[in-house]
Coordinates of C-alpha atoms in Angstrom, one line a residue:
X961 CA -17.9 -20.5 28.9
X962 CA -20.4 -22.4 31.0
X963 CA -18.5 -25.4 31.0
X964 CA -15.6 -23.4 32.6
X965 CA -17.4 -22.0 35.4
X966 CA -18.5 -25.4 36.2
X967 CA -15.6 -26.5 35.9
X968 CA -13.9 -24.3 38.5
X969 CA -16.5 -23.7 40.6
X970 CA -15.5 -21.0 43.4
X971 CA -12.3 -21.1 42.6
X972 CA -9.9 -17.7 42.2
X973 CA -9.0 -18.6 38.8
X974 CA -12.5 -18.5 37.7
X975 CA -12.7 -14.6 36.4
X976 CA -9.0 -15.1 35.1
X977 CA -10.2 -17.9 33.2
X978 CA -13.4 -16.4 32.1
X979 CA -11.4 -12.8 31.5
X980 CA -9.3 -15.1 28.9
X981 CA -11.7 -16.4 27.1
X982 CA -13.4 -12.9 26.8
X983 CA -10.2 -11.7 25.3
X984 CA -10.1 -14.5 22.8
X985 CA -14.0 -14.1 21.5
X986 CA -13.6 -10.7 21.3
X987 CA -12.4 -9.8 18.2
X988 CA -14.6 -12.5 16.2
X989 CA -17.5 -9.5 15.6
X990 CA -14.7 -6.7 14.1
X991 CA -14.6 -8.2 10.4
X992 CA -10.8 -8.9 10.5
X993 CA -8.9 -12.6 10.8
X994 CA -6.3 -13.0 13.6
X995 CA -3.7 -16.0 13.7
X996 CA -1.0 -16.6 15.9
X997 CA 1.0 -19.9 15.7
X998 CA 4.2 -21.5 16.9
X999 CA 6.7 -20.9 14.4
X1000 CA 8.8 -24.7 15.4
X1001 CA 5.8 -26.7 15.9
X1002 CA 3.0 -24.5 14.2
X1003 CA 1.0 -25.1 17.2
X1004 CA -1.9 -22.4 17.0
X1005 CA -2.0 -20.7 20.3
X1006 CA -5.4 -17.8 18.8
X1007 CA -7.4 -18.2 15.7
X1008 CA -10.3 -15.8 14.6
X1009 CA -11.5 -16.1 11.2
X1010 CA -8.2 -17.7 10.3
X1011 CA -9.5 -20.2 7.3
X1012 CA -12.1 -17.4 5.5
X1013 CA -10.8 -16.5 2.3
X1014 CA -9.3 -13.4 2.1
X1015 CA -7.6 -11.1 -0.4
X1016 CA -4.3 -11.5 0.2
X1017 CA -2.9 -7.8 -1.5
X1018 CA 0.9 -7.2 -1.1
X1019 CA 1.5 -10.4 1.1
X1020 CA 1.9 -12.0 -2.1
X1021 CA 5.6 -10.8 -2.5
X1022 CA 6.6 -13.5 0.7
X1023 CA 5.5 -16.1 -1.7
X1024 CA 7.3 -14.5 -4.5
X1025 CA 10.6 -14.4 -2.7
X1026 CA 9.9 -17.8 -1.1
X1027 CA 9.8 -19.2 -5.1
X1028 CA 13.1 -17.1 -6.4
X1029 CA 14.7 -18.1 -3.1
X1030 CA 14.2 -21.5 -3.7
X1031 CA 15.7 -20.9 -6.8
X1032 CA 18.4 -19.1 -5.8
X1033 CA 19.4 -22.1 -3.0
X1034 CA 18.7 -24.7 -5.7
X1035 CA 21.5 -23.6 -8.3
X1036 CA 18.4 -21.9 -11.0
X1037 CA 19.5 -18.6 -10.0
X1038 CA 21.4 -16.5 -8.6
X1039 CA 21.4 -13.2 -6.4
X1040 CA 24.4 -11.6 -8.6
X1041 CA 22.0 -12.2 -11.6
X1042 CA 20.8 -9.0 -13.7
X1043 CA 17.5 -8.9 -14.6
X1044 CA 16.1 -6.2 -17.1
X1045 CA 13.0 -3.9 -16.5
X1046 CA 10.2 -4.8 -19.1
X1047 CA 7.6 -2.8 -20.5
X1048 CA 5.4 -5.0 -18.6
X1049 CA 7.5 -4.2 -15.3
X1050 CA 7.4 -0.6 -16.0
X1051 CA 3.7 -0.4 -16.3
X1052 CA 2.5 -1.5 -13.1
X1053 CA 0.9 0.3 -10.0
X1054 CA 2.4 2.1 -7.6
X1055 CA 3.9 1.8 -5.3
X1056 CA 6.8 1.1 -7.2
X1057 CA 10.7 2.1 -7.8
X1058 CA 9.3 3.4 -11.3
X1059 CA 12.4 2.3 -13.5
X1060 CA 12.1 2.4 -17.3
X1061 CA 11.9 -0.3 -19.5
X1062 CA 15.8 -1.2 -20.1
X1063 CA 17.0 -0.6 -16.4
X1064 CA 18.6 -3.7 -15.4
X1065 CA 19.2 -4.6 -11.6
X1066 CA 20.2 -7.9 -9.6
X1067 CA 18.2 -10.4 -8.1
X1068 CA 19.7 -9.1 -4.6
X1069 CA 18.3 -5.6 -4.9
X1070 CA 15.3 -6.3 -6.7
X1071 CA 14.5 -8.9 -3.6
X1072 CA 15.3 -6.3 -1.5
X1073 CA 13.4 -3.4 -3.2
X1074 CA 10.5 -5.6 -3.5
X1075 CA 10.5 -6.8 0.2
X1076 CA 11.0 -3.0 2.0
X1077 CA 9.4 -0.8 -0.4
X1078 CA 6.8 -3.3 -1.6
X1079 CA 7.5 -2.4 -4.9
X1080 CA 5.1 -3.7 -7.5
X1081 CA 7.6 -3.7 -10.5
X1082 CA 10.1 -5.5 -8.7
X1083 CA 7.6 -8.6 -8.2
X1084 CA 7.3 -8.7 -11.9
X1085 CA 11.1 -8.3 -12.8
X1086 CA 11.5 -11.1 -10.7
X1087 CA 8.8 -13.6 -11.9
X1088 CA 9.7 -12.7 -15.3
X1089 CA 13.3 -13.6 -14.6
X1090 CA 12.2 -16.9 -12.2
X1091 CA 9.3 -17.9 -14.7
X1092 CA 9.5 -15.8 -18.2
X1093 CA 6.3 -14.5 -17.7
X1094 CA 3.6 -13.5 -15.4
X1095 CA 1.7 -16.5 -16.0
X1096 CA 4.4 -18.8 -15.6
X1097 CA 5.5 -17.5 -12.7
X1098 CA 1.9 -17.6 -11.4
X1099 CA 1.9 -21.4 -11.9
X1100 CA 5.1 -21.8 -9.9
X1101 CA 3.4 -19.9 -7.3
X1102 CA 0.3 -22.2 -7.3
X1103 CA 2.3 -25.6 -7.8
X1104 CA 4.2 -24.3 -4.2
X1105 CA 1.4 -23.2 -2.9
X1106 CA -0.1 -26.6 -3.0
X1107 CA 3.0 -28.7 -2.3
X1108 CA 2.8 -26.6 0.9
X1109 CA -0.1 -27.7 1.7
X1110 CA -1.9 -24.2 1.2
X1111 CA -5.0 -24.9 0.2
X1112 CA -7.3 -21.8 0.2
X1113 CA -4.5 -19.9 -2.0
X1114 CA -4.8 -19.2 -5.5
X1115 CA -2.1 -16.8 -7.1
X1116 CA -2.5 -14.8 -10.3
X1117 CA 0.4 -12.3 -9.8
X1118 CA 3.3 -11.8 -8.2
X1119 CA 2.6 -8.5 -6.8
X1120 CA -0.6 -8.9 -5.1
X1121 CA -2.7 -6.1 -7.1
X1122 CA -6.4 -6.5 -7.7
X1123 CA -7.0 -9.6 -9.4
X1124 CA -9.8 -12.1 -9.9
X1125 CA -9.6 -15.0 -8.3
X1126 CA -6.2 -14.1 -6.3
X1127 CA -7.0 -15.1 -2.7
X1128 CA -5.7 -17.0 0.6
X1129 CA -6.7 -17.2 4.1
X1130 CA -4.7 -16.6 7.1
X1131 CA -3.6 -20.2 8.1
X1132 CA -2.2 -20.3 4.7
X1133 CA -0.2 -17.6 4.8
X1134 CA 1.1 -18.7 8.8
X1135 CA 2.2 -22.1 6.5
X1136 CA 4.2 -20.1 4.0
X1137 CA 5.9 -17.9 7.2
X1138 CA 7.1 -21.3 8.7
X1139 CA 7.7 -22.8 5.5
X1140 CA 10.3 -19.7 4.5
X1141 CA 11.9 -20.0 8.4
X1142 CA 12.3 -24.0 7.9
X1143 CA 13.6 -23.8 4.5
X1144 CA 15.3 -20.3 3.5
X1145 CA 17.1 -19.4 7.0
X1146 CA 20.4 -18.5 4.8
X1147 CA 18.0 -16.1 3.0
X1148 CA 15.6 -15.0 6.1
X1149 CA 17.3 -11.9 6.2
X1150 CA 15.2 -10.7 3.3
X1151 CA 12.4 -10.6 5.6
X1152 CA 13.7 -8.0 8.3
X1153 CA 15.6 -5.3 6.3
X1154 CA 15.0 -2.3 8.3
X1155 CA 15.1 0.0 5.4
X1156 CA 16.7 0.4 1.9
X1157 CA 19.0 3.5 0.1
X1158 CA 18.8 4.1 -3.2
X1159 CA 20.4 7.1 -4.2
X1160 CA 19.7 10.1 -1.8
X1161 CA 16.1 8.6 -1.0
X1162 CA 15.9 6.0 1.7
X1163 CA 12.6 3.9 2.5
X1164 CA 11.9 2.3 5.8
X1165 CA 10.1 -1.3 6.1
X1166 CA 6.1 -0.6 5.7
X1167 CA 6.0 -3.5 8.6
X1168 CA 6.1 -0.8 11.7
X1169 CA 6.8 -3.7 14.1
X1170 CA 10.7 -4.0 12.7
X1171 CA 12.8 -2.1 14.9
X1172 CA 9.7 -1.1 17.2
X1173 CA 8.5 -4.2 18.4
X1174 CA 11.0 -6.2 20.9
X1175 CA 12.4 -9.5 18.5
X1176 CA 10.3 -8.6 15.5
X1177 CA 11.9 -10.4 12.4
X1178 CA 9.3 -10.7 9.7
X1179 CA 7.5 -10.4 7.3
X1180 CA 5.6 -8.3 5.2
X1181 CA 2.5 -6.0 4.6
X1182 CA 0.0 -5.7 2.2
X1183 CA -2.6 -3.3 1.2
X1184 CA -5.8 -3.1 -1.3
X1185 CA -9.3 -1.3 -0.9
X1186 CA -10.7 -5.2 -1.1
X1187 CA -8.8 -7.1 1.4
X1188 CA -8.2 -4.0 4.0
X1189 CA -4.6 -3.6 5.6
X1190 CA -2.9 -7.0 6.0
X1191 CA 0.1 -7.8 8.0
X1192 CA 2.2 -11.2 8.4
X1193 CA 4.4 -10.7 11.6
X1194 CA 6.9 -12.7 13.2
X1195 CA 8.8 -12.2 16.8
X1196 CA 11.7 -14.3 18.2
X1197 CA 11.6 -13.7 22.0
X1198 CA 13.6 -16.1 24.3
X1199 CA 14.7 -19.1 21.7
X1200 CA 10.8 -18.6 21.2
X1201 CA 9.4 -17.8 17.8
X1202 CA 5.5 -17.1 17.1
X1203 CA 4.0 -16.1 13.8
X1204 CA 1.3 -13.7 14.0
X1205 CA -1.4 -13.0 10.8
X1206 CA -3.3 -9.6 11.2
X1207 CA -6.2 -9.2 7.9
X1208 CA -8.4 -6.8 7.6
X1209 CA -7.4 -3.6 9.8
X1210 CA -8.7 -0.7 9.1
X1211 CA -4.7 1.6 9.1
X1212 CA -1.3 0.4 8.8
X1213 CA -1.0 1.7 12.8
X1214 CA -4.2 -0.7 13.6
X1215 CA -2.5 -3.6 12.1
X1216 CA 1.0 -3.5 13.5
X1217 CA -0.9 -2.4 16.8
X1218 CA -3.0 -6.2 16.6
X1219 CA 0.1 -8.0 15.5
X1220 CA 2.2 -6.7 18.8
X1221 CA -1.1 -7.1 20.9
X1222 CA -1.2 -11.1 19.5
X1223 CA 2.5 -11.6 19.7
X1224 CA 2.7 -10.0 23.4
X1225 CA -0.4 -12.9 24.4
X1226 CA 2.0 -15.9 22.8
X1227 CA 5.0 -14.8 24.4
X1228 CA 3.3 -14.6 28.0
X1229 CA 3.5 -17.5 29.4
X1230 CA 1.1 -17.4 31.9
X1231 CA 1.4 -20.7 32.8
X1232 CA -2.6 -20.8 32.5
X1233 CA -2.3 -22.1 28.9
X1234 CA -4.0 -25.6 30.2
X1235 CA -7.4 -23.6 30.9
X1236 CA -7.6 -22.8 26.8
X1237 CA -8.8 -25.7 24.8
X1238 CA -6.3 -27.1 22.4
X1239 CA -6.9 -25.5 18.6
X1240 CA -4.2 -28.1 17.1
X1241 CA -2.2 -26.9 14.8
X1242 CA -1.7 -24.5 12.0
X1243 CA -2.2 -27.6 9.1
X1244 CA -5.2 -29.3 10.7
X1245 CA -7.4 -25.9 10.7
X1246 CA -10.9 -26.6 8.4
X1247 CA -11.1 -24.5 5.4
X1248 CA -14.5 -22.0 5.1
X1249 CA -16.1 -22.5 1.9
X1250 CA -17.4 -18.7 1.7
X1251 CA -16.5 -15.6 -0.1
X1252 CA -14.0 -13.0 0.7
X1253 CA -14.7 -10.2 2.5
X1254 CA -14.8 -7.4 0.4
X1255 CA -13.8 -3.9 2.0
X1256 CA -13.5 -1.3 -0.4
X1257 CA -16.2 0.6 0.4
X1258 CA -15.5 1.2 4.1
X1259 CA -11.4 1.5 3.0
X1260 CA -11.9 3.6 0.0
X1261 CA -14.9 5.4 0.0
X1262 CA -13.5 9.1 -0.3
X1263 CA -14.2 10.0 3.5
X1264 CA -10.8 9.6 4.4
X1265 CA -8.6 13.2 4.3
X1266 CA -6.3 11.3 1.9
X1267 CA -6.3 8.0 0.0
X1268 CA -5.9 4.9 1.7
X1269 CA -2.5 3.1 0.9
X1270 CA -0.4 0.4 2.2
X1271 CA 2.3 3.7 2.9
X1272 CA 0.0 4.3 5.7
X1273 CA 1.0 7.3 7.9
X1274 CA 0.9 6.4 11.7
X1275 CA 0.5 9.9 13.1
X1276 CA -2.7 10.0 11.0
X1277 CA -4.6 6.5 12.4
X1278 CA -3.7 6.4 15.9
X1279 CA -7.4 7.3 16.2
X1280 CA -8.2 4.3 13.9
X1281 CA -6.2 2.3 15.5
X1282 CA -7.5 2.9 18.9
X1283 CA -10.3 0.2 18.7
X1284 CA -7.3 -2.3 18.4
X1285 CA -6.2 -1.4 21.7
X1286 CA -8.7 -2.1 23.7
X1287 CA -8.0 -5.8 24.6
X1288 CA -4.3 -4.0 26.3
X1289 CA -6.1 -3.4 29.4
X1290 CA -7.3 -6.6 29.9
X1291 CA -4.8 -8.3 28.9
X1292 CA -2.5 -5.8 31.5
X1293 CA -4.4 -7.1 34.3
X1294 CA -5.1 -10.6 32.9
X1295 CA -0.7 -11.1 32.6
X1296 CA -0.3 -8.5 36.3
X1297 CA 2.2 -9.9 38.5
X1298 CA 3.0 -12.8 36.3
X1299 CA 5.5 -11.5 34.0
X1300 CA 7.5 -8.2 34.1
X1301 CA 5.5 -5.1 32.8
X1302 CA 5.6 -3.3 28.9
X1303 CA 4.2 -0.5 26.8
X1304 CA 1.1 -0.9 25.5
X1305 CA 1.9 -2.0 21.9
X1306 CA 0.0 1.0 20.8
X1307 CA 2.6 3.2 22.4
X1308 CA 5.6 1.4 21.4
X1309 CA 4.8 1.2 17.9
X1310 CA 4.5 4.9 18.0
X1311 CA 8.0 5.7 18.8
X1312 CA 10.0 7.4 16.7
X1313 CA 13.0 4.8 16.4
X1314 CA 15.7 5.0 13.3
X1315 CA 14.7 2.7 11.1
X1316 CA 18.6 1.2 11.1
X1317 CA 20.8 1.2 8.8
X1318 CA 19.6 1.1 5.3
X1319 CA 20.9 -1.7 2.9
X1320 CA 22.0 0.2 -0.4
X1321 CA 20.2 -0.7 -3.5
X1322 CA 21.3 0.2 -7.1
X1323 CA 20.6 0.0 -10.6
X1324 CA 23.2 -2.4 -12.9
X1325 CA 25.4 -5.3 -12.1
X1326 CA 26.6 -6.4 -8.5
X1327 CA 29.2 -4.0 -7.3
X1328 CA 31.3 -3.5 -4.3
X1329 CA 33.9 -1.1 -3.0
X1330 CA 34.6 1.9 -4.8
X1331 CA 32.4 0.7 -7.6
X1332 CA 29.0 0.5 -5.2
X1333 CA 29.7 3.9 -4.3
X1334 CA 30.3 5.3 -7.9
X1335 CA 26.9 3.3 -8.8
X1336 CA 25.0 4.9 -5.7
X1337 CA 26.1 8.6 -6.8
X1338 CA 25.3 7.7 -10.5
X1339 CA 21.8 6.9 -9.4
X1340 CA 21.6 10.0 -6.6
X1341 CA 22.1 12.2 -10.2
X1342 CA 19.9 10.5 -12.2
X1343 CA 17.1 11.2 -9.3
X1344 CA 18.6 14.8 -9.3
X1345 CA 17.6 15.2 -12.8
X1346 CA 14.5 13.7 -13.0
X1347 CA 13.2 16.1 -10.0
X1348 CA 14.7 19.2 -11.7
X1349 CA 13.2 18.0 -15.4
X1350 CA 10.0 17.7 -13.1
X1351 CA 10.3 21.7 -11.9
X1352 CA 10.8 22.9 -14.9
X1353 CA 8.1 21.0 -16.4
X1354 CA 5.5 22.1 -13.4
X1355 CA 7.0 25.7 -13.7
X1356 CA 6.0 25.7 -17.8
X1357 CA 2.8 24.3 -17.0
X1358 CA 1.1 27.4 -16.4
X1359 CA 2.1 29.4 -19.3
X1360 CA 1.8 26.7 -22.2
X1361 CA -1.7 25.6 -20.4
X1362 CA -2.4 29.5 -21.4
X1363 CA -1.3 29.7 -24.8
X1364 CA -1.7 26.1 -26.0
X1365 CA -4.0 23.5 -24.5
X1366 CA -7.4 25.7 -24.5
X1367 CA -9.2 22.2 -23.8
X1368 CA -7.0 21.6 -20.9
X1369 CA -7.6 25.2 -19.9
X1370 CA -11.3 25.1 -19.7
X1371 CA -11.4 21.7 -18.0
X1372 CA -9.3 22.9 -14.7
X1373 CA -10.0 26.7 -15.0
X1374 CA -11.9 28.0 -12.7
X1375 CA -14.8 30.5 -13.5
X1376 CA -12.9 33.8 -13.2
X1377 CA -10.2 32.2 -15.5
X1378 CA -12.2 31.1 -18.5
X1379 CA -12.8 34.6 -20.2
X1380 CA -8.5 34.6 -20.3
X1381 CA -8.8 31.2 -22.4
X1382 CA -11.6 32.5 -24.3
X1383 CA -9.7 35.6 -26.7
X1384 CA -8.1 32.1 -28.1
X1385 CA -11.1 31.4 -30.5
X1386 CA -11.6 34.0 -32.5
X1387 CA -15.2 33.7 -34.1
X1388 CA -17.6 33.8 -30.8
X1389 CA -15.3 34.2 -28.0
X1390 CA -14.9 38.0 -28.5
X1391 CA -18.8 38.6 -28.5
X1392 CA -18.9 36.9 -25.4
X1393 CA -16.7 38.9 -23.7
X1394 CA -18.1 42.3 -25.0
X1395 CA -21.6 40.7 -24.0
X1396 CA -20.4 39.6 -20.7
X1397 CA -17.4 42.2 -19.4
X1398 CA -18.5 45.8 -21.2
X1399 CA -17.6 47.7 -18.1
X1400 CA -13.9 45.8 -17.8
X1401 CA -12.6 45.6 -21.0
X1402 CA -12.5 48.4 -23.8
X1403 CA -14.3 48.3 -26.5
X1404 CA -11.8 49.7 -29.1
X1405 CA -8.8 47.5 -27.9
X1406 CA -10.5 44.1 -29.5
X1407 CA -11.2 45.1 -32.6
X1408 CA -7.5 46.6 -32.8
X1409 CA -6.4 43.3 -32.2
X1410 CA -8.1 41.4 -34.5
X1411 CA -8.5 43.8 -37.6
X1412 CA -8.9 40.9 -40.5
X1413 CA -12.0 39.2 -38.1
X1414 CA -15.5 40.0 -38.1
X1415 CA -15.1 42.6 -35.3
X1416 CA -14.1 44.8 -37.9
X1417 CA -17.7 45.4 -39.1
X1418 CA -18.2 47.0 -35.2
X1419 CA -15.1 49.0 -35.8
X1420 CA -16.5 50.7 -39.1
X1421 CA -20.1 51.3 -37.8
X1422 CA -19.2 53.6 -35.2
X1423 CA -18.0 55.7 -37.8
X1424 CA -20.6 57.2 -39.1
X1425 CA -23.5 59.6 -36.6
X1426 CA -26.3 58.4 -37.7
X1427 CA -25.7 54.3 -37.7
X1428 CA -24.3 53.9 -34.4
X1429 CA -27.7 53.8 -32.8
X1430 CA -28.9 51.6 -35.9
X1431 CA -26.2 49.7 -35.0
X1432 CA -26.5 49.4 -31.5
X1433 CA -29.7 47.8 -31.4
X1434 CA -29.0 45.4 -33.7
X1435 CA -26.1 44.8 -31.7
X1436 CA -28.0 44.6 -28.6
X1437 CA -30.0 41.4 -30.3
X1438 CA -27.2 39.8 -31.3
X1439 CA -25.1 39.8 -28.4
X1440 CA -28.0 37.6 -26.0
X1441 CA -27.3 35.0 -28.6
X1442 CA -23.8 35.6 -28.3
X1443 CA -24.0 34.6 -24.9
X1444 CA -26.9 31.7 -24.8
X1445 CA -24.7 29.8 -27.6
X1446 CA -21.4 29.5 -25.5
X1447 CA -23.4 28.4 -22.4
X1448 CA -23.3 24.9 -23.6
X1449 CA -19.3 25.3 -24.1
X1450 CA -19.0 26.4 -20.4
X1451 CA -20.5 23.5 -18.9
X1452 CA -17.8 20.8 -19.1
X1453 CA -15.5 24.0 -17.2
X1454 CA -17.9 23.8 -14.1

C-alpha cells in the first residue's frame, strides 16, 4: 500500500488505486477462500486463501463427471449405457433421487441427476459403473487429479460426503474448471442444466447464478457442516471467460452473491489492471501446508431455524448473505463512469427467474419419442404411489402407535398422553392410574374390564360393610408405592 502512494504521489488515481487494493485485502479476515482466474490462460486476476486446504463437499461431482466424461469421449463408455442402483447406491445421504437397489438408469440421466440435483446416489452409480467400486473409482479420481496437476486434492468418494482425508484447495478446483472447458466442451453442457424433470417433480440447479447471473455457465455447489457452502462458478461475458471459486460462505445466497461480486470485478475492465501486481497464474500458486478449516460448529450448531443444507433457501439468508455485499458499494464507485451500470449481484440473484426448461430424466433404458413420454408418466405413477403409500402410512400412525408400539408411545408421548398408553400393561399400570386420576376415572369401570387381574381382589372387598374401611387403608399404603415404582418408567417419556 505504501509503495503505491509513493508511487503515485498526488496523483487522481491515488484513492482509486488505494480503494482497489482495499477491495482486494478485504475479504482475507472472513474465514472463506476466493479465486478468480482466466478460463483460456488461467491467469489469476483475485486470490484469497486460494491454496489452504479445504473440504471440498459436493464439488467433488465435477471431478466425477470430468472422469466418466473422459470415458465417455474415449470409447470406455457410453451415455446410452444402463447402469443399476446398488445396495451401496441406495444407502447413501441425502440429498439423493432415493431409487431402490435394482433401478437401472443411463449414464445421460444419472450425469444429469447428479450434476442439478447433486444427488449423492448418482455419484456412486456412476463410479461403480466407471470404476466397479468406490475405491476404484476413487483411485481414478486421484490418478486425474494428479495428472492435472492438482496437487492439494485427495479424493475418497465420488460424492463429496464427510470423509477423512477428502480435501482440495481452491486453485485446484479453478484447474479441474479449465481442465473440463479445454477438454470436455462436447460435454460442457452437463455443467449448465438449468433444471431437471423427473416425473411430476422438477429440481432447479442448486448453483443460483444459472439463469440469474448474466453468461453464467458453470459449475457446481457443494455443502457440508466442515467445509461451509462451496461454489465453483463460471461466466462467459464478451468471448471472455473467468472461473470464479467461492469456499466457505456462510448460505447458498452468500455464496452465489461472492461468485457474481468476483465475476462482475474480472469482467470490468477497468483498464487500471496495470496498478494490481501480477499474481501469475492459476498452476504457479504455492500450496499451504496447514489444516482445513473446519466449520461445523458455526454451520451446524442448532441456532439456525432449520438445518443447514446445500438446498439452501435464498429468501431465508439474504440476511446472511448481506456481509457479502458489502464490497458492491465500493466497487460501484470504484467501476463509476467506466463501464455501463448493473444490479447489485445481491439483487439479481434474488429474482425470481424460471429456472428454463427442464431436461427430462427417467428411470430404464435411453428412450425417445413416444417411448420417453410413456417412461416419464410410468415414473410420475410410481411417485403417485409412493406419496399415497406414505398418507396412508402417516394416517395409521396414530392408531397402531396407540394399540401396538407402547415403547414408541412413551418415548414421543407427551405427559397428558401417557396414562392412555398406560391401561396397556396390566399388572401396575391400573394402580397408577387409580393412585394418580381418582377424581377422572371411575372406580368400578377398571375392575369390569379386567375381571381375571388382580383388580378383582378391590372389586370383592367393597362387598362386604365392615372391610371396606379395613380395606381402604391398606389400600391407601399400597397405592404411594404404586406410584413411586413407575416414576422410574416415566422418565425416559420426559
Amino acid at each position: 500500500m505504501q509503495f503505491i502512494r509513493s508511487l503515485l504521489g498526488n496523483s487522481p488515481l491515488k484513492f482509486i488505486a488505494i480503494a482497489a487494493c482495499a477491495i482486494t485485502l478485504s475479504g482475507a479476515a472472513r474465514g472463506e477462500a476466493w479465486l478468480v482466474v482466466e478460463a483460456d490462460s488461467g491467469r489469476v486476476l483475485q486470490a484469497d486463501n486460494a491454496t489452504m486446504p479445504w473440504y471440498p463437499a459436493s464439488v467433488t461431482k465435477i471431478m466425477t463427471a470430468y472422469v466418466v466424461l473422459k470415458a465417455v469421449k474415449e470409447g470406455r463408455m457410453s451415455l446410452e449405457q444402463t447402469l443399476t442402483v446398488s445396495p451401496v447406491a441406495a444407502s447413501q445421504a441425502p440429498s439423493k433421487m432415493g431409487f431402490k437397489p435394482g433401478t437401472q438408469v443411463t449414464v445421460e440421466n444419472a450425469l444429469a441427476m447428479m450434476m442439478v440435483k447433486s444427488a449423492n446416489d448418482m455419484a456412486v452409480v456412476l463410479a461403480e459403473g466407471a470404476g466397479g467400486s468406490v475405491d476404484g473409482f476413487s483411485a481414478m479420481m486421484n490418478q486425474t487429479a494428479q495428472r492435472l496437476g492438482m496437487t492439494q486434492t485427495t479424493y475418497v468418494n465420488p460424492n463429496g460426503l464427510p470423509a477423512d482425508g477428502q480435501v482440495t484447495s481452491a486453485r485446484d478446483l479453478a484447474i479441474l474448471a479449465r481442465a473440463v472447458i479445454r477438454d470436455l466442451p462436447e460435454y460442457e453442457y452437463f455443467m449448465h442444466i438449468p433444471a431437471i424433470r423427473f416425473g411430476r417433480r422438477t429440481t432447479a440447479n442448486f448453483n443460483r447464478l444459472i439463469g440469474r447471473y448474466p453468461g453464467a455457465d458453470g459449475f457446481k455447489t457443494g455443502f457440508i457442516c466442515a467445509s461451509g457452502y462451496n461454489l465453483v462458478a463460471s461466466a462467459t461475458r464478451g468471448g471472455k471467460r473467468l472461473i470464479a471459486v467461492v469456499l466457505g460462505s456462510s448460505s447458498g445466497q452468500a455464496r452465489a452473491v461472492r461468485a457474481a461480486q468476483l465475476l462482475e470485478r474480472g469482467f470490468g475492465n477497468t483498464g487500471l489492471s496495470w496498478l494490481r501486481p501480477s499474481m501469475g497464474t492459476v498452476d504457479s500458486l504455492a500450496p499451504i501446508d496447514a489444516t482445513p478449516p473446519n466449520l461445523r460448529e458455526e454451520m451446524c450448531n442448532g441456532k439456525r431455524k432449520r438445518p443447514a443444507t446445500d438446498e439452501d433457501d435464498a429468501s431465508l439468508t439474504v440476511a446472511a448473505s448481506s456481509s457479502a455485499t458489502g464490497g458492491e458499494a465500493s466497487m460501484t464507485f470504484f467501476t463509476a463512469g467506466l463501464q455501463a451500470p448493473m444490479p447489485k449481484a445481491s439483487e439479481v440473484l434474488l429474482q425470481d427467474v424460471p429456472a428454463g426448461e427442464p431436461m427430462l430424466v427417467y428411470t430404464g433404458p435411453k428412450r425417445t419419442g413416444a417411448a420417453l413420454i410413456a417412461a416419464v408418466a410410468t415414473d410420475s405413477e410410481k411417485q403417485a404411489a409412493k406419496r399415497g403409500k406414505r398418507s396412508r402410512t402417516a394416517a395409521q400412525k396414530p392408531d397402531g402407535a396407540a394399540g401396538s408400539k407402547a415403547s414408541e408411545t412413551r418415548t414421543a408421548a407427551k405427559p397428558d398422553q401417557k396414562p392412555a398408553a398406560k391401561p396397556d400393561q396390566k399388572p401396575a399400570k391400573p394402580k397408577v392410574q387409580q393412585a394418580s386420576a381418582k377424581p377422572e376415572t371411575a372406580a368400578p369401570a377398571k375392575p369390569a374390564d379386567k375381571p381375571v387381574s388382580s383388580a378383582a381382589k378391590p372389586a370383592a372387598k367393597p362387598a362386604a360393610t365392615a372391610k371396606p374401611a379395613a380395606t381402604a387403608k391398606p389400600a391407601a399404603s399400597p397405592k404411594p408405592a404404586a406410584t413411586a415404582k413407575p416414576k422410574p418408567e416415566t422418565k425416559p417419556a420426559g
